[in-house]
Amino acid sequence: MQHQAAHGSWASPVDAALAAAHDGRPDFLGTVGDEVWWTEPRPAEGGRRALVRRHADGTARTLLPPPWNVRSRVLEYGGRPWAALDRPGTGPLAVFCHFPDQRLYAYEPDAGPDAAPRPLTPVSPVGGGLRWSDPLPVPALGEVWCVLEEYTGPGPGDVRRVLAAVPLDGSAAEDRAAVRELSDGRHRFVTGPRLSPDGRHAVWLGWDHPRMPWDGTEAILADVTPDGRLENARTVAGGPEESVPQADWDAAGRLLLASDRGGWWNLYRAELAADGTLGPARALCPREEEFAGPLWQTGLTWFRALDSGPVAVLHGRGDAVLGLLDPETGTLADAPGPWTAWSPTLAAHGTRVYGVAAGIHRGAEIVELDTATGRTRVVGSPHTDPVDPAHYPESTARVFTGPGGREVHAHVHPPRNPAFTGPEGALPPYVVHAHGGPTGHAALVLDLEIAYFTSRGIGVVEVNYGGSTGYGRAYRERLRGEWGVVDVEDCAAVALALAAEGTADPARLAVRGGSAGGWTSAASLVRTDVYACGTIIYPVLDLKGWATGETHDFESRYLDGLVGPLDEVPERYAERSPIEHVDRITAPFLLLQGLDDVICPPAQAERFLARTAGRGVPHAYLSFPGEGHGFRGADTMVRALEAELALYARVFGFDRPDVPELELRT
């Protein structure tokens, strides 16, 4: 029997500690012989990333205890942080990047109980030091090839990136000169090389300011000499207005690449002649679907060729699912199972494909597809329901109409609790989630942070506003020059539509988001009167400051596309920035900030608060030492989630004695 109670006041077993414990997902899958390895989050261990090894018999164990943290800082968002060389008879050799010092380490887990990681690279005292990602062991040369990000001075822009070869014998552990550079530094940004099956060619990606990798990248092909040098590097695909987020090889030595040259990221294949000449690229399965996504980290994989000929691909509109593509016929068969969204990390061994997948009622887990039988099974990080699934929302994907009749994609998560219902005739409050990026995407999967609110009687809607990925290049370019306008309008249109149809209480709407979503939340409070309150998490608040040295190198020219070049449209930077218009904010807000954030630094939040003080707008500020861009520690996530609920309780008028009261200042 359900009890009637005010929306927001319902008792729920989905508490903040439970949501924090299930935050994050496995990532960076790889096969090592017939084993599967991956990284996974450990919120209870300070948010470190652990390296996990699944043996052929199905048993899995963590390879390294705390404080080892397998995570790269290349581009600040990181990249693939590990690789391992299979050595039958002696056991694998793993190479990984340790987050605190960013050194590469080698580790032989089967070498005995006293085996410990040994450093392969030195520490640099200059700026952000030396950083590494996308390691690729090249045993014939006794090296591991990587992306090297090297700081040359104290500023965020004092940096260079090249492909580099690190000796596996440890001779570079204290000697930077022992690192052999492979590429010529012609591009500001590079991804890790992929060697052809015969080892005679390598392909990688490069791009330059002011483009982001979803705007335009180049696929670069080079010949590999017997002594491991890269020669005759030439661009074979991509350009200023063509994004190639992945390039790799099939077993026959043909080049595979994902490109949006036709308006959607599709998969192409080109033949490589004996003289190194690359033939024309042919679309293998031309569709108005995405077969790739935004390259926020190096080393992401949306496709993986099998030795037997088929290609495992992630594809779809909106969320991506796993399919098996016959490149000769273009036939595409999807993997069976309850998973509705797959992450861009694929691995393959023999006839088996491995990926990370989640569903509407399933958290992220590692799934194996046996292409010989067509069967799937969970082989790692299995989902188990920590509470009765009746406390999860019955979520749906919907398309709303925005200004000018444009489509706006969103996921609606209504309140749901088996023990409670709202008062008769009462509409629930709704929180509009603006995702980060902004060139990103909110997937329709189980998220216990969302269930934390919906199981208490608060609806949530995630808006994939114009600029989001998953819907083709034209959709994501709606935000070009319009950041702070289109995203704000689309979120408001969805909120007002839910209110107009009688789904949400129009007087109790909130907006929240982190990073670029934090920007959209703050801009929404400035530009609209739709929301009764907002939660702003590690945001961009001052465009001019962000464009003139207050962020990292990777995104330092992002605003050229999102807003326009600063020297051409300075007035737009002032007009759009929430920090310049705090006088327009009348709704209460909560601001959450990591004090170690170098992407959206606390200086912006502090200036924003200084201008807000004394204006009579209730607000709260919580800052977290040791947290960067994206909260990873369990204690931080619990405090942040409970503070957000306390804000809604105060503004929407329901009682929550189970969370600390939020002190609001004016």
XYZ file of C-alpha atoms in Angstrom:
666
model
C 0.000 0.000 0.000
C 1.322 3.427 -0.927
C 1.280 6.326 1.491
C 0.503 9.841 0.379
C 3.293 12.278 1.165
C 4.628 15.523 -0.225
C 6.880 15.113 -3.229
C 10.474 15.299 -2.056
C 9.729 13.992 1.431
C 9.502 10.293 0.588
C 11.713 7.870 2.497
C 14.130 5.994 0.257
C 16.814 3.327 0.665
C 18.845 5.051 -2.063
C 20.924 7.249 0.210
C 23.840 9.474 -0.757
C 26.446 6.954 0.422
C 24.919 4.293 -1.807
C 24.870 6.624 -4.798
C 28.500 7.596 -4.178
C 29.603 3.978 -3.863
C 28.178 3.251 -7.329
C 29.536 6.361 -9.025
C 31.724 5.914 -12.091
C 32.185 2.950 -14.388
C 34.850 0.507 -15.561
C 36.975 1.903 -18.365
C 39.927 1.329 -20.699
C 39.396 -2.336 -21.402
C 42.145 -4.452 -22.899
C 42.953 -8.085 -23.540
C 46.234 -9.607 -22.433
C 46.399 -13.018 -24.027
C 43.115 -14.633 -23.022
C 42.701 -12.352 -19.999
C 40.669 -9.138 -19.778
C 41.986 -6.127 -17.869
C 40.388 -2.772 -17.106
C 40.412 0.199 -14.743
C 37.593 0.890 -12.326
C 36.768 3.642 -9.817
C 37.209 3.279 -6.076
C 35.328 6.184 -4.438
C 35.933 4.774 -0.949
C 39.703 4.796 -1.591
C 39.960 8.502 -2.283
C 38.622 8.141 -5.804
C 41.640 6.277 -7.181
C 41.410 4.167 -10.359
C 42.361 0.560 -9.784
C 43.721 -1.807 -12.427
C 41.770 -5.082 -12.443
C 42.815 -8.380 -14.032
C 40.342 -11.097 -14.969
C 42.052 -14.443 -15.400
C 40.993 -16.988 -17.999
C 39.237 -19.020 -15.267
C 36.924 -16.094 -14.550
C 38.482 -14.942 -11.280
C 39.293 -11.248 -11.018
C 41.605 -9.361 -8.692
C 42.969 -5.885 -8.251
C 46.584 -5.773 -9.424
C 47.878 -2.909 -7.302
C 46.861 -1.795 -3.804
C 46.416 1.833 -2.714
C 47.902 4.319 -3.251
C 48.606 3.174 -6.821
C 46.269 5.150 -9.067
C 46.154 4.133 -12.743
C 45.125 7.372 -14.402
C 46.690 9.799 -16.873
C 46.534 13.590 -16.840
C 47.248 14.122 -20.538
C 44.847 16.863 -21.723
C 43.789 16.937 -18.023
C 40.904 14.626 -18.946
C 43.394 11.813 -19.374
C 43.791 9.055 -21.883
C 44.382 5.356 -21.932
C 46.674 4.885 -18.890
C 47.885 1.311 -19.249
C 48.912 -1.487 -21.579
C 50.290 -4.961 -20.996
C 52.490 -7.286 -22.987
C 51.524 -10.942 -22.934
C 54.563 -13.122 -22.224
C 53.602 -16.799 -22.125
C 55.652 -18.687 -19.590
C 56.869 -15.652 -17.636
C 53.644 -13.705 -17.119
C 52.531 -10.301 -18.396
C 54.456 -7.061 -18.275
C 52.182 -4.131 -17.492
C 53.012 -0.497 -18.172
C 50.870 2.146 -16.482
C 50.699 5.813 -15.574
C 50.494 6.624 -11.856
C 48.303 9.668 -11.250
C 50.190 11.517 -8.453
C 53.538 11.790 -10.259
C 52.428 10.937 -13.820
C 55.423 8.671 -14.328
C 55.192 5.522 -16.392
C 55.859 2.349 -14.405
C 56.483 -1.245 -15.402
C 55.042 -4.054 -13.296
C 55.305 -7.849 -13.500
C 52.399 -9.147 -11.406
C 53.501 -12.792 -11.673
C 57.098 -12.158 -10.618
C 56.454 -13.050 -6.996
C 55.032 -11.514 -3.804
C 57.792 -8.937 -3.591
C 57.292 -7.647 -7.121
C 56.753 -3.890 -7.201
C 56.325 -1.329 -9.964
C 59.548 0.202 -11.244
C 59.663 3.637 -12.881
C 60.319 3.961 -16.601
C 60.218 7.752 -16.930
C 61.668 10.668 -14.974
C 59.981 13.436 -13.031
C 60.298 16.921 -14.495
C 60.197 19.989 -12.207
C 58.975 22.216 -15.066
C 55.337 23.322 -14.952
C 52.988 20.347 -15.133
C 55.917 17.977 -15.723
C 55.943 14.970 -18.024
C 52.709 13.113 -18.697
C 51.981 9.965 -20.680
C 49.031 8.183 -22.263
C 48.153 5.503 -24.807
C 51.099 3.178 -24.090
C 51.792 0.643 -26.840
C 54.469 -1.986 -26.076
C 56.800 -2.646 -29.005
C 58.755 -5.677 -27.758
C 60.922 -6.004 -30.872
C 62.499 -2.664 -30.002
C 62.360 -3.055 -26.220
C 60.183 0.070 -26.005
C 56.731 1.311 -25.196
C 55.372 3.985 -27.568
C 53.184 6.684 -26.020
C 51.798 10.175 -26.216
C 54.166 12.467 -24.332
C 52.795 15.742 -22.954
C 55.734 17.830 -21.779
C 55.502 21.158 -19.989
C 58.153 23.665 -20.966
C 57.194 26.459 -18.571
C 54.880 27.398 -15.706
C 51.804 28.375 -17.719
C 48.998 26.064 -18.897
C 49.930 26.805 -22.504
C 53.639 26.083 -22.066
C 53.337 22.556 -23.356
C 54.254 20.363 -26.299
C 52.969 16.937 -27.337
C 54.723 14.296 -29.406
C 54.760 10.576 -29.905
C 57.641 9.122 -27.927
C 59.357 5.787 -27.285
C 60.286 4.876 -23.704
C 62.818 2.088 -23.050
C 61.349 -0.829 -21.122
C 64.658 -1.467 -19.356
C 64.241 1.588 -17.116
C 67.164 3.520 -18.599
C 64.973 6.636 -18.944
C 63.776 6.555 -15.338
C 66.138 9.387 -14.427
C 67.175 10.500 -17.900
C 64.809 12.484 -20.130
C 67.362 12.253 -22.951
C 66.835 8.499 -23.100
C 63.253 9.026 -24.302
C 63.213 8.812 -28.087
C 60.833 11.192 -29.858
C 58.975 9.691 -32.789
C 56.923 12.550 -34.268
C 58.040 16.016 -35.288
C 55.695 18.101 -33.143
C 53.881 19.573 -36.131
C 50.537 19.223 -34.307
C 49.593 20.710 -30.971
C 47.667 17.565 -30.054
C 48.263 13.916 -30.930
C 46.827 10.534 -30.044
C 48.736 7.317 -29.634
C 50.044 5.438 -32.664
C 48.508 2.238 -33.981
C 50.888 -0.144 -35.749
C 49.854 -2.096 -38.832
C 49.890 -5.896 -38.443
C 53.227 -6.169 -40.277
C 54.752 -3.358 -38.199
C 55.715 -1.363 -41.303
C 53.240 1.496 -40.892
C 51.764 3.575 -38.090
C 48.707 5.799 -37.957
C 47.755 8.410 -35.392
C 45.628 11.551 -35.101
C 46.644 15.183 -34.802
C 44.917 18.548 -34.565
C 45.637 22.144 -33.675
C 44.168 25.209 -32.026
C 41.583 26.631 -32.366
C 39.872 23.404 -33.410
C 38.602 20.825 -30.979
C 38.867 17.202 -32.097
C 35.154 17.050 -32.967
C 35.667 20.051 -35.279
C 38.588 18.775 -37.320
C 41.422 16.282 -36.958
C 43.921 14.669 -39.317
C 44.743 10.989 -39.646
C 48.499 10.769 -40.206
C 50.137 7.761 -41.814
C 53.865 7.090 -41.597
C 56.306 4.372 -42.576
C 58.112 2.580 -39.759
C 61.776 1.826 -40.382
C 63.444 -1.347 -39.036
C 65.070 0.673 -36.260
C 61.728 2.171 -35.194
C 61.751 5.616 -36.771
C 58.636 7.182 -38.320
C 59.261 8.487 -41.831
C 57.237 10.047 -44.635
C 54.429 11.175 -42.350
C 51.479 12.331 -44.446
C 47.851 13.274 -43.814
C 45.522 10.699 -45.349
C 42.130 11.762 -43.987
C 40.465 14.562 -42.066
C 41.049 18.286 -42.104
C 39.767 21.543 -40.598
C 36.114 20.563 -41.080
C 36.333 16.768 -40.886
C 36.594 14.992 -37.560
C 38.367 11.623 -37.426
C 38.204 10.438 -33.784
C 39.676 6.963 -34.356
C 41.979 5.303 -36.894
C 43.212 1.719 -36.717
C 43.959 -1.377 -38.795
C 42.224 -4.612 -39.660
C 44.022 -7.970 -39.732
C 44.696 -7.644 -43.458
C 46.535 -4.349 -43.006
C 43.757 -2.125 -44.313
C 43.190 1.237 -42.677
C 39.921 1.743 -40.794
C 38.799 5.172 -39.710
C 35.734 6.913 -38.350
C 34.939 10.202 -40.090
C 32.046 12.663 -40.133
C 32.745 13.805 -43.702
C 29.126 12.936 -44.555
C 27.592 14.687 -41.555
C 27.662 11.624 -39.310
C 30.598 9.710 -37.846
C 30.616 6.643 -40.095
C 33.192 3.894 -40.578
C 35.461 3.881 -43.653
C 38.112 1.509 -44.996
C 41.029 2.159 -47.339
C 43.490 -0.246 -48.973
C 47.206 0.319 -48.453
C 49.323 -0.562 -51.468
C 52.775 -2.154 -51.220
C 54.409 1.202 -51.979
C 52.564 2.859 -49.082
C 49.982 4.587 -51.260
C 46.562 4.698 -49.654
C 43.560 4.083 -51.851
C 40.188 5.861 -51.599
C 38.239 5.398 -48.386
C 34.964 3.517 -48.761
C 32.072 3.817 -46.305
C 31.393 0.360 -44.874
C 27.908 1.012 -43.525
C 26.696 4.483 -44.514
C 23.907 5.510 -42.158
C 22.571 8.617 -40.471
C 23.918 7.247 -37.224
C 27.045 7.861 -35.207
C 29.754 5.185 -35.292
C 32.045 7.282 -33.073
C 31.911 10.229 -30.694
C 33.808 13.164 -29.215
C 37.481 12.579 -28.437
C 37.554 13.974 -24.894
C 40.294 11.499 -23.957
C 42.993 9.896 -26.055
C 42.693 6.200 -26.686
C 38.906 5.907 -26.934
C 37.708 3.076 -29.166
C 34.392 2.907 -30.994
C 35.390 0.050 -33.283
C 37.681 -2.949 -33.161
C 38.495 -5.274 -36.057
C 38.498 -9.008 -35.414
C 41.140 -11.254 -36.959
C 38.384 -13.217 -38.706
C 37.172 -10.181 -40.675
C 34.130 -8.634 -38.971
C 34.411 -5.310 -37.161
C 32.862 -4.732 -33.742
C 31.296 -1.263 -33.802
C 29.425 1.066 -31.494
C 26.655 2.835 -33.354
C 23.301 4.561 -32.995
C 21.394 7.808 -32.645
C 21.706 9.137 -29.149
C 23.091 6.208 -27.185
C 25.418 3.722 -28.880
C 24.930 -0.055 -28.924
C 27.346 -2.811 -29.882
C 27.028 -4.338 -33.331
C 29.032 -6.705 -35.482
C 29.664 -5.339 -38.967
C 30.471 -7.427 -42.033
C 32.679 -4.974 -43.961
C 32.153 -6.797 -47.246
C 28.344 -6.619 -47.274
C 27.636 -3.758 -44.865
C 25.421 -6.067 -42.812
C 25.194 -5.023 -39.163
C 23.885 -7.302 -36.396
C 23.467 -5.965 -32.868
C 24.526 -7.858 -29.763
C 21.609 -9.220 -27.737
C 20.950 -8.260 -24.148
C 19.468 -5.608 -21.864
C 22.210 -3.044 -22.447
C 21.154 0.209 -24.118
C 24.341 2.283 -23.971
C 27.938 1.158 -24.539
C 31.014 3.183 -23.597
C 33.795 3.945 -26.121
C 36.144 1.217 -24.949
C 36.253 -2.040 -26.898
C 38.676 -4.944 -26.795
C 38.819 -8.196 -28.754
C 40.548 -11.554 -28.544
C 39.898 -14.275 -31.089
C 36.152 -14.419 -31.677
C 35.296 -12.535 -28.482
C 34.559 -8.846 -28.093
C 34.533 -7.033 -24.763
C 32.883 -3.735 -23.856
C 31.412 -1.692 -21.021
C 27.641 -1.436 -21.184
C 24.728 -0.239 -19.081
C 20.947 -0.177 -19.326
C 17.968 1.723 -18.017
C 17.866 -0.558 -14.970
C 21.504 -1.747 -15.028
C 24.712 -0.081 -14.014
C 27.852 -0.301 -16.146
C 29.351 -3.790 -16.371
C 31.827 -5.608 -18.585
C 30.136 -7.668 -21.271
C 31.555 -10.332 -23.557
C 30.112 -11.036 -26.997
C 31.056 -14.399 -28.471
C 30.812 -13.663 -32.174
C 30.906 -17.382 -33.018
C 27.656 -18.060 -31.158
C 26.114 -14.579 -30.938
C 25.763 -14.930 -27.176
C 26.568 -12.311 -24.566
C 27.423 -12.597 -20.903
C 28.693 -10.404 -18.075
C 32.339 -11.147 -17.234
C 33.315 -8.261 -14.946
C 31.934 -5.640 -12.541
C 28.517 -7.355 -12.594
C 25.509 -5.241 -11.797
C 23.617 -6.171 -8.659
C 20.629 -4.232 -7.427
C 21.564 -2.631 -4.105
C 17.875 -1.842 -3.497
C 14.555 -2.996 -4.852
C 14.496 -1.863 -8.523
C 11.010 -0.494 -7.858
C 12.912 2.533 -6.518
C 14.425 3.221 -9.952
C 12.610 5.637 -12.250
C 10.723 4.381 -15.298
C 12.811 6.477 -17.659
C 11.963 7.364 -21.258
C 13.689 9.082 -24.159
C 11.647 11.908 -25.643
C 11.921 14.603 -28.276
C 10.663 18.085 -27.411
C 10.178 21.169 -29.534
C 12.498 24.084 -28.933
C 12.547 27.637 -30.305
C 12.004 27.816 -34.037
C 10.545 24.319 -34.047
C 13.912 22.627 -33.545
C 14.106 19.165 -32.021
C 15.476 18.834 -28.496
C 16.347 15.375 -27.184
C 15.860 14.588 -23.502
C 15.489 11.741 -21.011
C 12.640 12.003 -18.528
C 12.967 10.286 -15.136
C 9.669 10.557 -13.217
C 9.390 10.141 -9.445
C 8.913 6.525 -8.380
C 8.790 4.799 -5.019
C 6.791 1.638 -4.241
C 5.830 2.953 -0.803
C 4.787 6.505 -1.659
C 2.682 8.614 -3.940
C 2.195 12.344 -4.038
C -0.856 14.169 -2.700
C -3.865 13.960 -4.981
C -3.685 16.630 -7.659
C -0.166 17.717 -6.701
C 2.550 17.868 -9.357
C 6.130 16.940 -8.482
C 9.090 19.291 -8.657
C 11.537 18.598 -11.482
C 15.273 19.173 -11.796
C 16.666 19.873 -15.260
C 20.114 18.301 -15.740
C 22.441 20.037 -18.206
C 25.330 17.725 -19.089
C 28.962 18.757 -19.272
C 31.046 19.207 -22.353
C 29.096 20.966 -23.769
C 30.062 18.689 -26.673
C 28.851 15.632 -24.806
C 25.857 13.426 -24.224
C 23.730 12.174 -21.336
C 23.066 8.450 -21.745
C 19.780 6.826 -20.796
C 21.111 4.425 -18.165
C 20.666 3.668 -14.489
C 22.194 6.418 -12.372
C 21.757 6.161 -8.616
C 22.333 9.898 -8.256
C 19.187 10.395 -10.317
C 17.373 7.636 -8.388
C 18.396 9.434 -5.179
C 16.025 12.224 -6.180
C 13.322 10.341 -8.073
C 12.855 7.841 -5.243
C 12.180 10.821 -2.948
C 9.501 12.244 -5.226
C 11.558 14.691 -7.310
C 11.524 14.249 -11.085
C 14.652 14.642 -13.192
C 15.008 15.412 -16.887
C 18.366 15.206 -18.668
C 18.490 17.482 -21.693
C 20.716 16.683 -24.664
C 20.493 20.265 -25.842
C 21.695 21.521 -29.205
C 25.435 20.965 -29.245
C 25.179 17.426 -27.866
C 26.725 14.466 -29.606
C 24.875 11.432 -30.873
C 22.650 13.205 -33.375
C 24.983 14.165 -36.215
C 27.303 17.075 -36.911
C 24.547 19.579 -37.708
C 22.937 19.008 -34.293
C 26.168 19.510 -32.382
C 27.055 22.595 -34.423
C 23.838 24.315 -33.338
C 25.918 25.565 -30.436
C 28.579 27.165 -32.647
C 28.695 30.799 -31.550
C 25.584 30.210 -29.420
C 26.827 28.804 -26.109
C 24.774 30.366 -23.359
C 21.849 30.816 -25.752
C 20.865 27.526 -27.427
C 21.687 25.373 -24.402
C 19.762 27.690 -22.093
C 16.796 27.885 -24.467
C 16.623 24.136 -25.014
C 16.717 23.344 -21.296
C 14.016 25.927 -20.617
C 11.864 24.612 -23.476
C 11.938 21.089 -22.018
C 11.175 22.325 -18.493
C 8.247 24.444 -19.669
C 6.915 21.616 -21.850
C 6.863 19.265 -18.859
C 5.024 21.883 -16.873
C 2.533 22.624 -19.678
C 1.623 18.938 -20.109
C 0.994 18.512 -16.391
C 4.083 16.417 -15.629
C 6.007 18.953 -13.538
C 5.039 21.684 -11.098
C 5.803 24.954 -12.951
C 6.529 26.713 -9.654
C 9.063 24.096 -8.553
C 11.576 23.704 -11.358
C 15.328 23.628 -10.765
C 18.364 23.512 -13.029
C 21.677 21.839 -12.262
C 24.866 20.789 -13.986
C 28.619 20.436 -13.710
C 31.412 21.971 -15.802
C 29.746 23.183 -19.001
C 26.491 22.110 -17.370
C 27.399 24.394 -14.472
C 27.764 27.214 -16.999
C 24.327 26.417 -18.452
C 22.819 26.337 -14.969
C 24.292 29.712 -14.030
C 23.399 31.224 -17.409
C 19.853 29.893 -17.022
C 19.445 31.701 -13.707
C 20.696 34.879 -15.369
C 18.738 34.697 -18.625
C 15.410 33.119 -17.616
C 12.853 33.135 -14.823
C 11.920 29.488 -15.356
C 13.686 28.053 -12.306
C 13.033 28.412 -8.610
C 16.654 27.514 -7.788
C 19.821 26.045 -9.245
C 22.830 23.870 -8.424
C 26.041 25.034 -10.094
C 28.928 22.556 -10.000
C 32.582 23.410 -10.904
C 31.376 25.829 -13.590
C 32.640 28.254 -16.184
C 31.366 31.645 -15.042
C 33.688 34.194 -16.643
C 34.295 33.676 -20.362
C 37.020 36.272 -20.707
C 38.983 34.875 -17.773
C 38.584 31.336 -19.076
C 39.820 32.407 -22.524
C 42.866 34.288 -21.212
C 44.752 31.756 -19.145
C 42.354 30.406 -16.517
C 41.967 26.950 -18.001
C 44.125 24.198 -19.448
C 45.624 24.099 -22.912
C 43.217 21.566 -24.425
C 40.158 23.834 -24.062
C 41.920 27.197 -24.130
C 40.564 27.938 -27.629
C 37.270 26.069 -27.264
C 35.389 29.358 -26.954
C 36.478 30.391 -30.458
C 33.851 27.968 -31.710
C 31.348 28.111 -28.862
C 31.212 31.891 -28.579
C 33.506 33.399 -31.218
C 37.105 34.679 -31.183
C 37.609 37.033 -28.233
C 39.311 39.728 -30.307
C 36.391 39.739 -32.767
C 33.381 39.614 -30.409
C 34.539 40.867 -26.980
C 31.085 42.238 -26.273
C 29.637 38.731 -26.602
C 31.966 37.476 -23.875
C 30.712 40.168 -21.522
C 27.065 39.779 -22.507
C 27.033 35.988 -22.032
C 29.112 35.629 -18.834
C 27.033 35.025 -15.689
C 29.664 36.834 -13.619
C 28.839 40.066 -15.455
C 25.114 39.824 -14.666
C 24.764 38.632 -11.089
C 22.231 41.430 -10.622
C 19.795 39.435 -12.766
C 19.876 36.394 -10.469
C 16.930 36.214 -8.084
C 16.686 32.457 -7.471
C 18.599 30.729 -4.645
C 21.583 28.652 -5.720
C 24.158 26.183 -4.465
C 27.720 26.395 -5.812
C 30.000 23.344 -5.487
C 33.703 23.562 -6.328
C 36.823 21.408 -6.159
C 39.779 23.436 -4.960
C 42.269 21.511 -7.118
C 40.334 22.095 -10.342
C 42.606 23.391 -13.120
C 39.915 23.219 -15.808
C 37.277 25.380 -14.123
C 39.369 26.937 -11.352
C 37.984 28.043 -7.979
C 39.069 31.612 -8.755
C 36.044 31.950 -11.036
C 33.646 30.727 -8.352
C 35.207 33.029 -5.779
C 34.881 36.111 -8.009
C 31.284 35.187 -8.754
C 30.488 34.878 -5.045
C 32.183 38.176 -4.269
C 29.910 39.933 -6.758
C 26.839 38.104 -5.441
C 27.431 38.954 -1.780
C 25.062 41.478 -0.288
C 22.525 41.352 -3.127
C 19.906 39.489 -1.112
C 19.989 36.256 -3.124
C 20.139 33.214 -0.832
C 23.069 31.008 -1.759
C 25.544 28.484 -0.383
C 29.096 27.613 -1.366
C 30.808 24.313 -0.609
C 34.430 23.804 -1.634
C 36.340 20.558 -1.458
C 40.130 20.366 -0.966
C 41.794 17.616 -2.965
C 39.016 17.454 -5.543
C 39.549 18.461 -9.139
C 37.259 18.615 -12.127
C 34.759 15.887 -11.297
C 34.298 14.725 -7.731
C 35.814 11.300 -7.040
C 35.963 10.846 -3.266
C 32.990 9.212 -1.573
C 32.842 11.772 1.254
C 32.764 14.636 -1.230
C 30.020 13.060 -3.311
C 27.882 12.381 -0.225
C 28.219 15.948 1.043
C 27.473 17.424 -2.376
C 24.417 15.254 -2.994
C 22.933 15.892 0.435
C 23.521 19.628 0.086
C 21.687 19.618 -3.249
C 18.714 17.836 -1.703
C 18.759 20.277 1.221
C 18.560 23.183 -1.241
C 15.491 21.709 -2.921
C 13.876 20.960 0.434
C 14.293 24.548 1.489
C 13.124 26.118 -1.771
C 10.383 23.632 -2.709
C 8.976 23.408 0.802
C 9.299 19.799 1.920
C 10.890 18.324 5.016
C 14.193 16.393 4.924
C 15.443 15.863 8.473
C 17.793 13.110 7.254
C 20.254 15.504 5.563
C 22.229 18.386 7.089
C 20.472 21.706 6.800
C 21.990 23.971 4.194
C 22.940 27.398 5.478
C 22.076 30.009 2.871
C 23.741 33.390 2.861
C 22.561 36.577 1.190
